[in-house]
């Protein structure tokens, strides 16, 4: 027993010594590794979904995809591509002066393929995902490949131009809406006396006369500006100037198109006893006018295509208007005699179940129906209740992207609101996609959406992309102006807050696959929010509280140019809201819908837009290259747009004083020595297209920037 205790004691001592020796040996090895292995250069780690890091970018199921990952040269021991189930060791396949490139081939299945990277350097392990480097894996930021999903090549990085037709240009006065032509939402229609007059606070029935002939006459202007895609706000028959309350999905509004047969006279005081204006009825229900307007639109699209541009239509399929021929609350279609009774007119109407009436069996018939957000002028379409309605809208979806009209896609109004359940919503958009893509495989489908769009994008079977509020307009607006996008709030804590800017951009961008991100509609302004130039004055309010003149007071065009530089150098499709390029101001709707100031444009801003659009077109890295954050500070951000052939660094100084910054341009692939040249710089007093050259020393550029300025640097081969 005694000898056993001695044996046990000796064994414990031996085990302890072995453990101590193991710890010592481990520490010795670690010290050796640390001496031999430089510290991990985290800023060198990079991958994304562009062609440099994924081939093919848009694979089909069954395709082999090569995924690549970049590290600093001779800086890591091993790189894994990781999925939920497996770790795949990547092979070093290429090295250049500064970087090693690792690759692995993966075969795509039918379902979305999610992955991230794990990097080992010595005893250090880190993860890399859409957000960047992390000590822990984060499922919400994984990379994603959606087999079989692609977006049209023409739309990737394309410069778009949004037109609210009534406010762009009046090319045909014969189709103008006349004063007292009809009655709508508590007022009669009004033809505005002056093109330059600001809209009133309640302006739904105010018309300035802009039309599609006006757009046709300004195609030279749009082409010279560099526009590649025209996005039209709704064009279909409607009693309002914005036309988000459609009467007839099958026809272009004759007030935008052609009125070949007029008729009826203005009634006394403009309105008849039963609120039916005869001239309006004749103009918008007359099949000759409707067919002539459709023919004109087809010819316009053909001319736009001949100039190398595309056309996107606005699709309002969640709701229609009370004037709609299916409802006919105003009874204009019943009066015309050429249409079946609307659902409001008769309980026996073939369209009765197109709408959500409160009691389908009330006698004589119930006339209280569901309106979108409670608006009775915007009756919500009842897809759950009518297969005929469902099929008809699918027909409309295909019709306008097919010959003879050949539009190139749809922007979808309040797309997440459609239907009465998530199940119906997603089913509708899956079928909508099939209908559109079958008719025109090269058409785009982009949705208006606030919030996370993953539910509609994650499988590639519904929308192509969205109007990019969360991952562009909002973070950019807060950073440069401190203003909420409606000018309803000002936040000092977000003005110049680079950390908040990048946090929002990285987080929300992770909802997009690369094909969706490259076509996301990046806007500074649009028809629903205040003009970006007005946000630069930090005035909180709207036209009804401050008056329209306040929208132009205290604006800062230098800050606006900073915003344009970011817009034109960011991943996605930069979308100009008509008149922004000419210096138009305005608070939120309706003041943001002022007319284009023909003959009174801000020529400096106009030339600036032309030049920066040309730069975007000439430097492919600005259009489809990778994007990487560089140095940041209060009121200062910098980032790179780059591919293996070209590298640009974009620097934004939003301070009201000059600053000097050192930028690590080696991170975007420039050599450690060489030169970067200013190819554009905007300042308080304007902008220039050529500037100084800066030496790259040890991979860094030291640059002094003027106040409220934006600079684009490009690496130049020596």
XYZ file of C-alpha atoms in Angstrom:
718
model
C 0.000 0.000 0.000
C 2.819 2.303 0.946
C 4.675 1.533 -2.230
C 1.491 2.211 -4.263
C 1.163 5.644 -2.668
C 4.801 6.415 -3.604
C 4.119 5.222 -7.135
C 1.010 7.404 -7.393
C 2.867 10.417 -6.051
C 5.694 9.905 -8.525
C 3.111 9.613 -11.351
C 1.369 12.853 -10.298
C 4.694 14.649 -10.188
C 5.596 13.250 -13.578
C 2.213 14.349 -15.030
C 2.633 17.822 -13.553
C 6.112 18.122 -15.046
C 4.805 16.964 -18.416
C 2.047 19.611 -18.302
C 4.537 22.280 -17.301
C 6.900 21.249 -20.057
C 4.026 21.288 -22.563
C 3.065 24.826 -21.560
C 6.688 25.886 -21.762
C 7.086 24.269 -25.171
C 3.869 25.894 -26.395
C 5.064 29.297 -25.224
C 8.426 28.712 -26.849
C 6.786 27.785 -30.132
C 4.478 30.792 -29.910
C 7.444 33.115 -29.310
C 9.219 31.548 -32.261
C 6.188 31.930 -34.499
C 5.697 35.527 -33.440
C 9.349 36.272 -34.248
C 9.144 34.551 -37.607
C 5.625 35.630 -38.577
C 4.761 39.338 -38.895
C 1.594 40.520 -37.222
C -1.539 39.744 -39.185
C -2.332 42.605 -41.558
C -6.079 42.653 -41.112
C -6.572 45.521 -43.543
C -5.182 43.339 -46.321
C -7.878 40.707 -45.892
C -10.512 41.055 -48.588
C -13.083 39.292 -50.700
C -16.454 40.178 -52.201
C -18.769 39.087 -54.998
C -17.155 40.964 -57.893
C -15.477 39.224 -60.815
C -12.037 39.497 -59.198
C -13.151 37.327 -56.293
C -15.846 35.096 -57.769
C -16.059 33.382 -61.148
C -18.642 33.176 -62.534
C -20.296 36.022 -60.653
C -23.826 34.783 -61.413
C -23.634 30.969 -61.625
C -26.413 28.518 -62.300
C -27.103 25.389 -60.271
C -24.504 22.760 -61.132
C -21.841 25.310 -62.079
C -18.395 25.229 -60.543
C -17.573 28.553 -58.901
C -14.071 29.711 -58.025
C -14.085 31.816 -54.861
C -10.972 33.860 -54.098
C -9.610 35.553 -50.984
C -6.835 38.135 -50.603
C -4.237 38.393 -47.830
C -0.997 40.300 -47.379
C 1.916 38.468 -48.948
C 3.448 35.729 -46.761
C 1.306 36.848 -43.852
C -1.015 33.936 -43.076
C -0.685 30.183 -42.616
C -4.027 28.971 -43.870
C -7.362 30.235 -45.214
C -10.600 28.274 -45.078
C -13.877 28.901 -46.864
C -16.497 27.949 -44.299
C -20.128 26.929 -44.588
C -22.496 25.796 -41.868
C -21.323 22.215 -42.345
C -17.796 22.237 -43.740
C -14.441 24.030 -43.756
C -12.730 23.965 -47.157
C -9.017 24.654 -47.205
C -8.154 27.260 -49.835
C -5.038 26.981 -51.984
C -2.647 29.848 -52.640
C -2.909 30.272 -56.406
C -1.313 33.647 -57.088
C 0.933 36.283 -55.545
C 1.870 39.793 -56.583
C 4.018 42.481 -54.990
C 1.790 42.972 -51.972
C -0.798 40.199 -51.794
C -1.394 36.478 -51.880
C -4.589 35.161 -53.432
C -6.220 31.974 -52.226
C -8.882 30.061 -54.146
C -11.219 27.117 -53.859
C -13.738 25.645 -56.285
C -17.286 24.925 -55.157
C -20.136 23.257 -57.053
C -23.428 25.073 -56.740
C -26.601 23.292 -55.736
C -30.163 24.542 -56.095
C -30.294 26.547 -52.859
C -28.491 29.776 -51.907
C -24.883 29.111 -50.908
C -23.774 30.940 -47.753
C -20.129 31.200 -46.738
C -17.516 33.133 -44.783
C -13.742 32.868 -44.349
C -11.527 31.795 -41.490
C -7.878 32.903 -41.481
C -5.068 31.471 -39.336
C -1.821 33.331 -38.779
C 0.374 31.785 -36.128
C -1.885 31.167 -33.171
C -4.339 33.886 -34.231
C -7.621 32.960 -35.900
C -9.992 35.565 -37.335
C -13.126 35.483 -39.448
C -13.964 37.563 -42.516
C -17.523 38.262 -43.728
C -19.559 40.976 -45.464
C -19.051 43.311 -42.511
C -15.288 42.743 -42.312
C -12.851 41.135 -39.867
C -14.236 39.614 -36.676
C -13.101 37.450 -33.769
C -16.313 35.444 -34.062
C -18.383 34.127 -36.930
C -21.559 36.112 -37.684
C -24.244 34.337 -39.664
C -26.092 37.556 -40.481
C -23.094 38.833 -42.468
C -22.261 35.749 -44.499
C -21.558 36.018 -48.219
C -24.253 34.585 -50.449
C -24.405 33.116 -53.939
C -27.888 32.540 -55.361
C -27.642 29.947 -58.151
C -29.692 30.916 -61.193
C -30.164 34.531 -60.084
C -28.817 37.350 -62.205
C -29.549 40.993 -62.851
C -29.396 42.619 -66.300
C -25.888 43.607 -67.360
C -27.130 46.950 -68.673
C -28.370 47.903 -65.210
C -25.182 47.182 -63.244
C -23.879 50.567 -62.151
C -26.051 52.352 -64.736
C -26.791 56.073 -64.322
C -30.558 56.476 -63.989
C -32.722 59.585 -64.259
C -36.145 59.855 -62.588
C -38.815 61.949 -64.302
C -42.126 63.116 -62.850
C -43.533 63.864 -66.287
C -45.913 66.732 -65.452
C -42.975 68.750 -64.077
C -40.269 68.039 -66.673
C -41.182 69.810 -69.935
C -44.358 70.760 -71.803
C -43.812 69.682 -75.384
C -47.445 69.558 -76.513
C -49.893 72.138 -75.173
C -52.842 70.488 -76.925
C -52.968 67.711 -74.318
C -52.780 69.953 -71.238
C -55.195 69.339 -68.380
C -57.484 72.359 -68.275
C -58.741 74.349 -65.340
C -62.076 72.922 -64.146
C -61.769 69.952 -66.508
C -62.760 67.634 -63.659
C -63.156 67.335 -59.892
C -60.901 65.223 -57.667
C -60.211 65.121 -53.897
C -62.106 68.238 -52.859
C -60.887 70.403 -55.749
C -61.199 70.921 -59.467
C -58.291 70.506 -61.814
C -56.157 73.587 -62.347
C -53.833 74.455 -65.205
C -50.987 76.438 -63.656
C -50.423 79.898 -65.070
C -46.661 79.898 -64.639
C -44.146 77.088 -65.172
C -41.942 78.603 -62.457
C -44.648 78.721 -59.776
C -44.074 76.489 -56.746
C -46.707 73.818 -56.011
C -49.175 74.724 -53.296
C -49.381 72.763 -50.056
C -52.249 70.662 -51.440
C -51.490 70.312 -55.110
C -52.814 66.971 -56.332
C -54.941 68.656 -59.015
C -52.380 71.260 -60.125
C -50.994 70.600 -63.599
C -48.050 72.260 -65.324
C -48.406 70.499 -68.671
C -45.313 68.307 -68.800
C -45.777 65.346 -71.141
C -43.979 62.599 -73.030
C -43.528 64.836 -76.057
C -41.597 67.121 -73.721
C -39.362 64.204 -72.751
C -38.836 63.368 -76.417
C -37.753 66.932 -77.137
C -35.217 66.784 -74.288
C -33.605 63.461 -75.181
C -30.507 65.270 -76.472
C -30.182 66.910 -73.074
C -30.488 63.603 -71.228
C -28.065 61.865 -73.553
C -25.482 64.649 -73.211
C -25.849 64.502 -69.438
C -24.824 60.847 -69.576
C -28.134 59.247 -68.619
C -28.346 55.523 -69.359
C -31.796 54.713 -67.958
C -34.970 56.826 -67.707
C -37.246 55.907 -64.821
C -40.724 57.371 -65.267
C -43.104 57.996 -62.397
C -46.519 56.502 -63.364
C -47.690 57.163 -66.908
C -51.041 55.389 -66.974
C -54.438 57.118 -67.009
C -55.024 58.919 -63.716
C -56.755 62.048 -62.408
C -53.776 63.245 -60.301
C -50.524 64.873 -61.328
C -48.467 62.127 -59.647
C -50.597 59.260 -61.056
C -50.185 56.830 -58.176
C -53.972 56.347 -58.378
C -54.354 54.583 -61.695
C -57.594 54.508 -63.668
C -56.585 52.153 -66.435
C -53.460 49.969 -66.468
C -53.735 49.320 -70.188
C -53.280 52.854 -71.458
C -50.899 55.801 -71.259
C -52.729 58.893 -70.050
C -53.691 61.024 -73.097
C -52.678 64.116 -71.126
C -49.131 62.696 -71.309
C -49.613 61.185 -74.752
C -51.932 62.245 -77.563
C -55.443 63.708 -77.692
C -56.586 63.188 -81.257
C -60.296 63.570 -80.598
C -61.460 66.189 -78.139
C -65.059 66.825 -77.244
C -67.547 68.047 -74.719
C -67.504 71.513 -73.316
C -66.505 72.872 -69.974
C -69.451 72.753 -67.646
C -70.555 75.748 -65.664
C -68.188 76.118 -62.708
C -66.253 73.219 -64.197
C -68.271 70.452 -62.516
C -71.631 68.842 -63.185
C -74.140 68.075 -60.468
C -72.992 64.461 -60.226
C -69.273 65.403 -60.374
C -68.693 64.115 -63.881
C -66.834 66.506 -66.156
C -67.691 65.786 -69.778
C -64.415 66.872 -71.361
C -62.355 64.709 -69.024
C -64.608 61.735 -69.748
C -64.191 62.198 -73.477
C -60.431 62.621 -73.318
C -59.481 59.692 -71.072
C -62.125 57.103 -72.015
C -62.053 57.715 -75.771
C -60.346 54.676 -77.310
C -58.885 56.746 -80.147
C -57.003 58.925 -77.659
C -55.926 55.925 -75.618
C -54.645 53.959 -78.600
C -52.861 57.032 -80.006
C -51.145 57.572 -76.648
C -49.988 53.962 -76.530
C -48.600 54.204 -80.066
C -46.741 57.369 -79.170
C -45.233 55.735 -76.096
C -44.035 52.771 -78.170
C -42.393 55.172 -80.626
C -40.769 57.102 -77.772
C -39.289 53.948 -76.261
C -37.954 52.955 -79.664
C -36.230 56.335 -79.990
C -34.819 56.105 -76.455
C -33.445 52.636 -77.228
C -31.906 53.923 -80.455
C -29.918 56.369 -78.314
C -28.584 53.550 -76.155
C -30.817 54.266 -73.147
C -33.356 52.119 -71.294
C -36.831 52.756 -69.836
C -38.242 51.725 -66.440
C -41.968 52.098 -65.701
C -43.584 52.703 -62.313
C -45.927 49.879 -61.360
C -48.610 50.646 -58.764
C -50.187 47.271 -58.058
C -51.003 47.458 -54.352
C -53.847 49.893 -54.967
C -55.475 51.790 -57.814
C -57.616 54.944 -57.831
C -61.270 55.621 -57.144
C -61.546 56.711 -60.796
C -60.354 53.246 -61.882
C -62.604 51.638 -64.487
C -62.939 48.533 -62.295
C -64.405 50.589 -59.416
C -65.713 53.697 -61.211
C -66.765 55.540 -58.087
C -67.101 58.761 -60.106
C -69.163 56.886 -62.751
C -67.218 58.308 -65.668
C -66.894 54.933 -67.397
C -70.582 54.177 -66.977
C -71.400 57.508 -68.601
C -69.120 56.815 -71.564
C -71.118 53.701 -72.393
C -68.135 51.696 -73.658
C -67.240 49.863 -70.442
C -68.771 47.317 -68.094
C -70.215 48.569 -64.824
C -67.684 49.230 -62.092
C -67.793 47.586 -58.671
C -69.012 50.802 -57.033
C -71.803 51.167 -59.589
C -73.280 47.690 -59.427
C -73.178 44.667 -57.137
C -73.291 42.583 -60.307
C -70.122 44.164 -61.681
C -67.561 41.615 -62.953
C -65.043 43.572 -60.881
C -66.933 43.435 -57.579
C -64.448 41.080 -55.907
C -61.455 43.112 -57.174
C -61.952 45.186 -54.003
C -62.498 44.494 -50.335
C -66.057 45.656 -49.730
C -67.099 45.435 -46.102
C -70.210 43.387 -46.807
C -70.525 41.745 -50.196
C -74.197 40.886 -49.578
C -75.576 44.219 -48.338
C -78.559 45.582 -50.251
C -78.764 47.325 -52.596
C -74.988 46.969 -52.479
C -72.299 48.019 -50.049
C -70.126 50.936 -51.160
C -67.626 50.979 -48.319
C -64.376 49.381 -49.424
C -60.851 48.984 -48.118
C -58.552 51.878 -48.970
C -54.767 51.833 -48.705
C -53.897 53.520 -45.397
C -57.616 54.357 -45.156
C -57.667 56.591 -48.262
C -60.897 56.049 -50.184
C -59.283 57.533 -53.287
C -56.739 54.664 -53.185
C -58.796 51.437 -53.081
C -56.614 48.462 -52.199
C -56.651 45.650 -54.750
C -58.051 42.395 -53.384
C -55.883 39.666 -54.906
C -57.019 37.059 -52.402
C -60.608 37.561 -53.545
C -60.199 37.486 -57.315
C -58.228 35.160 -59.535
C -59.302 37.290 -62.488
C -57.692 40.401 -60.959
C -54.529 38.424 -60.234
C -54.297 37.154 -63.789
C -55.066 40.561 -65.273
C -52.238 42.267 -63.412
C -49.848 39.490 -64.475
C -50.925 40.216 -68.039
C -50.246 43.930 -67.521
C -46.806 43.122 -66.053
C -45.832 41.289 -69.233
C -47.611 43.612 -71.666
C -45.491 46.698 -71.123
C -42.122 44.923 -71.309
C -43.177 43.173 -74.531
C -43.497 44.467 -78.124
C -44.534 46.973 -79.236
C -43.816 48.855 -75.988
C -40.606 47.097 -74.927
C -40.043 48.834 -71.599
C -36.969 47.529 -69.789
C -38.444 46.903 -66.368
C -40.612 47.936 -63.469
C -40.170 49.984 -60.326
C -42.754 48.660 -57.851
C -44.618 51.103 -55.624
C -45.084 50.129 -51.916
C -44.273 46.566 -52.917
C -44.185 45.114 -49.396
C -47.767 46.323 -48.756
C -49.363 44.323 -51.562
C -51.785 41.613 -50.483
C -53.229 40.868 -47.066
C -50.655 38.345 -45.890
C -46.932 37.649 -46.316
C -47.809 34.424 -48.112
C -49.871 36.223 -50.751
C -47.275 38.986 -51.072
C -44.434 36.590 -51.809
C -46.541 34.417 -54.100
C -47.573 37.490 -56.090
C -44.006 38.712 -56.579
C -42.747 35.251 -57.520
C -45.440 35.023 -60.192
C -44.837 38.629 -61.224
C -41.155 37.845 -61.760
C -42.003 34.810 -63.893
C -44.430 36.847 -65.982
C -41.982 39.709 -66.585
C -38.853 37.606 -67.134
C -40.669 35.247 -69.503
C -41.778 38.203 -71.600
C -38.429 40.017 -71.392
C -35.537 38.132 -69.725
C -33.432 41.311 -69.718
C -35.986 43.391 -67.791
C -35.266 44.627 -64.267
C -37.607 44.448 -61.270
C -36.803 46.910 -58.496
C -39.021 47.701 -55.552
C -39.733 50.648 -53.325
C -39.004 49.298 -49.865
C -38.145 50.692 -46.441
C -36.438 48.269 -44.082
C -34.699 44.944 -44.581
C -35.440 43.505 -48.071
C -33.966 40.052 -47.391
C -37.346 38.296 -47.531
C -37.751 39.373 -51.160
C -34.103 39.106 -52.256
C -32.611 36.114 -50.468
C -33.767 33.450 -52.939
C -33.587 35.452 -56.160
C -37.158 34.554 -57.072
C -38.925 37.885 -56.503
C -37.327 41.345 -56.825
C -33.986 42.077 -58.438
C -33.228 44.935 -56.059
C -34.710 47.956 -54.249
C -34.646 51.719 -54.030
C -31.699 51.937 -51.684
C -32.865 53.918 -48.659
C -31.286 51.996 -45.778
C -27.908 51.310 -47.385
C -27.485 54.620 -49.190
C -29.848 57.590 -48.942
C -30.317 57.622 -45.176
C -26.723 57.026 -43.976
C -25.411 59.499 -46.540
C -27.954 62.164 -45.592
C -27.290 61.833 -41.863
C -23.512 61.985 -42.336
C -23.365 64.978 -44.700
C -26.300 67.038 -43.405
C -27.495 65.648 -40.062
C -30.987 65.782 -41.571
C -33.751 63.206 -41.830
C -34.669 62.540 -45.472
C -37.986 64.409 -45.211
C -36.299 67.372 -43.472
C -38.417 66.444 -40.463
C -35.523 66.202 -37.999
C -31.941 67.337 -37.429
C -29.469 65.302 -35.372
C -26.154 66.812 -34.374
C -24.906 63.409 -33.198
C -25.174 61.915 -36.691
C -23.742 64.875 -38.613
C -20.197 63.905 -39.540
C -20.424 60.633 -37.630
C -18.218 58.376 -39.762
C -18.618 55.386 -37.441
C -22.397 55.542 -37.707
C -22.171 55.998 -41.488
C -20.032 52.917 -42.024
C -21.952 50.874 -39.485
C -25.216 51.520 -41.323
C -23.693 51.005 -44.763
C -22.041 47.711 -43.867
C -24.992 46.346 -41.935
C -27.684 47.121 -44.492
C -25.561 46.236 -47.522
C -25.302 42.690 -46.159
C -28.951 42.182 -47.175
C -27.943 42.307 -50.850
C -26.261 39.676 -52.967
C -23.711 41.284 -55.272
C -25.986 41.174 -58.370
C -28.682 43.026 -56.360
C -26.275 45.547 -54.839
C -24.777 46.501 -58.186
C -28.196 47.578 -59.504
C -29.656 49.110 -56.315
C -31.175 52.527 -56.996
C -28.944 55.035 -55.148
C -30.771 58.350 -54.833
C -30.058 61.629 -53.083
C -33.614 62.885 -53.691
C -36.881 61.647 -55.140
C -40.589 62.452 -55.344
C -41.266 61.339 -51.751
C -38.525 63.198 -49.847
C -37.055 66.656 -49.628
C -34.475 67.669 -52.204
C -30.958 66.866 -51.003
C -29.804 70.417 -51.718
C -32.481 71.704 -49.345
C -31.313 69.302 -46.608
C -27.934 71.064 -46.617
C -29.566 74.128 -44.978
C -30.458 72.184 -41.780
C -33.966 73.661 -41.719
C -36.484 71.345 -40.071
C -39.962 71.693 -41.546
C -42.116 71.536 -44.623
C -43.534 73.972 -47.105
C -46.757 74.364 -45.090
C -44.798 75.419 -41.974
C -41.831 77.330 -43.416
C -42.987 78.320 -46.895
C -41.325 77.245 -50.153
C -38.801 80.092 -50.114
C -37.144 78.622 -47.000
C -36.139 75.553 -48.999
C -33.639 77.685 -50.920
C -32.231 79.641 -47.983
C -28.851 78.762 -46.508
C -28.191 75.851 -48.832
C -24.620 74.599 -49.270
C -23.788 73.513 -52.812
C -20.345 72.282 -51.750
C -21.971 69.728 -49.432
C -24.369 68.787 -52.229
C -21.410 68.136 -54.539
C -19.892 65.902 -51.853
C -23.103 63.886 -51.952
C -22.980 63.637 -55.744
C -19.368 62.420 -55.616
C -20.362 59.632 -53.218
C -23.429 58.811 -55.309
C -21.388 58.528 -58.500
C -18.582 56.476 -56.938
C -20.641 54.051 -54.822
C -21.680 50.519 -55.714
C -25.104 50.547 -57.354
C -27.069 52.569 -59.898
C -26.818 56.327 -59.177
C -30.256 57.828 -59.824
C -30.696 61.545 -60.420
C -34.063 63.033 -59.551
C -34.928 65.422 -62.381
C -33.672 68.926 -61.647
C -31.219 67.966 -58.894
C -28.446 68.417 -61.438
C -29.722 71.936 -62.142
C -29.958 73.073 -58.498
C -33.676 72.534 -57.798
C -34.634 72.853 -54.124
C -37.757 71.834 -52.251
C -39.110 70.472 -49.003
C -40.837 67.110 -49.017
C -43.945 66.276 -51.088
C -45.380 68.300 -52.765
C -42.628 70.938 -52.720
C -40.063 68.426 -53.998
C -42.070 68.223 -57.236
C -41.184 71.636 -58.605
C -40.698 72.040 -62.337
C -37.363 71.684 -64.094
C -35.916 75.227 -64.418
C -35.282 75.360 -68.156
C -33.211 78.444 -68.935
C -32.400 79.012 -65.257
C -30.180 76.014 -64.504
C -27.200 76.230 -62.184
C -24.630 75.782 -64.935
C -21.801 74.843 -62.560
C -23.824 72.023 -60.993
C -24.970 70.890 -64.419
C -21.425 70.751 -65.782
C -20.302 68.990 -62.599
C -22.844 66.216 -63.132
C -21.819 65.775 -66.767
C -18.147 65.531 -65.865
C -18.492 63.106 -62.974
C -20.833 60.860 -64.983
C -18.208 60.809 -67.733
C -15.550 59.861 -65.172
C -17.730 57.013 -63.961
C -18.114 55.753 -67.504
C -14.370 56.004 -68.249
C -13.204 54.227 -65.078
C -14.781 50.786 -64.814
C -13.697 50.381 -61.196
C -16.109 53.210 -60.267
C -18.965 51.322 -61.886
C -18.493 47.652 -61.013
C -15.309 47.432 -58.941
C -14.897 46.424 -55.314
C -15.561 48.906 -52.502
C -13.410 49.111 -49.365
C -13.421 51.494 -46.430
C -10.120 53.322 -45.819
C -9.391 56.018 -43.195
C -12.167 57.842 -41.333
C -12.558 60.602 -38.784
C -15.125 63.138 -37.627
C -16.676 64.655 -40.762
C -14.261 62.677 -42.913
C -14.638 59.399 -44.794
C -12.523 57.716 -47.438
C -12.952 54.540 -49.413
C -11.583 52.785 -52.461
C -13.185 51.537 -55.657
C -10.873 49.098 -57.350
C -10.285 46.052 -59.492
C -7.097 44.394 -60.702
C -6.786 46.939 -63.521
C -7.609 50.255 -61.838
C -7.686 51.821 -58.394
C -9.423 54.983 -57.189
C -9.583 56.486 -53.707
C -12.474 58.788 -52.792
C -11.980 61.275 -49.945
C -14.766 63.396 -48.417
C -13.952 66.318 -46.107
C -17.239 67.587 -44.672
C -15.486 69.923 -42.219
C -15.619 73.691 -42.534
C -11.832 73.819 -42.429
C -8.975 72.202 -44.388
C -7.544 68.912 -43.176
C -4.464 66.818 -43.895
C -4.901 63.063 -44.079
C -2.682 60.051 -44.676
C -4.495 57.392 -46.704
C -3.331 53.767 -46.895
C -3.943 53.268 -50.604
C -2.018 49.958 -50.690
C -5.206 48.391 -49.312
C -6.941 48.868 -52.684
C -4.113 47.337 -54.680
C -1.801 50.215 -55.550
C 1.956 49.593 -55.370
C 3.851 50.752 -52.261
C 5.527 53.412 -54.423
C 4.171 55.376 -57.337
C 1.745 58.220 -57.915
C -1.927 59.001 -57.537
C -3.476 61.820 -59.489
C -6.494 63.975 -58.697
C -9.039 63.339 -61.454
C -11.783 65.392 -59.785
C -11.996 67.696 -56.811
C -15.052 69.652 -55.693
C -14.659 72.654 -53.390
C -16.585 75.580 -51.963
C -15.985 77.608 -55.125
C -16.791 74.875 -57.635
C -14.746 71.979 -58.909
C -11.854 71.000 -61.139
C -11.179 67.914 -63.236
C -7.402 67.890 -62.927
C -5.229 68.422 -59.910
C -2.005 67.585 -58.192
C -0.162 64.289 -58.277
C 0.709 62.714 -54.930
C 3.600 60.395 -54.225
C 2.784 57.002 -52.778
C 5.302 56.361 -50.028
C 5.256 53.016 -48.209
C 1.759 52.469 -49.592
C 0.412 55.756 -48.235
C -0.574 59.123 -49.670
C -0.422 62.331 -47.646
C -2.966 64.848 -48.914
C -4.296 68.215 -47.798
C -7.978 68.741 -48.544
C -9.876 72.041 -48.701
C -12.943 72.533 -46.522
C -16.220 70.906 -47.648
C -14.503 69.148 -50.492
C -14.493 65.802 -52.258
C -11.493 64.338 -54.064
C -11.139 61.378 -56.405
C -7.571 60.055 -56.684
C -6.564 57.513 -59.335
C -3.411 55.445 -59.444
C -1.400 56.256 -62.570
C 1.087 53.873 -64.146
C 4.561 55.337 -64.471
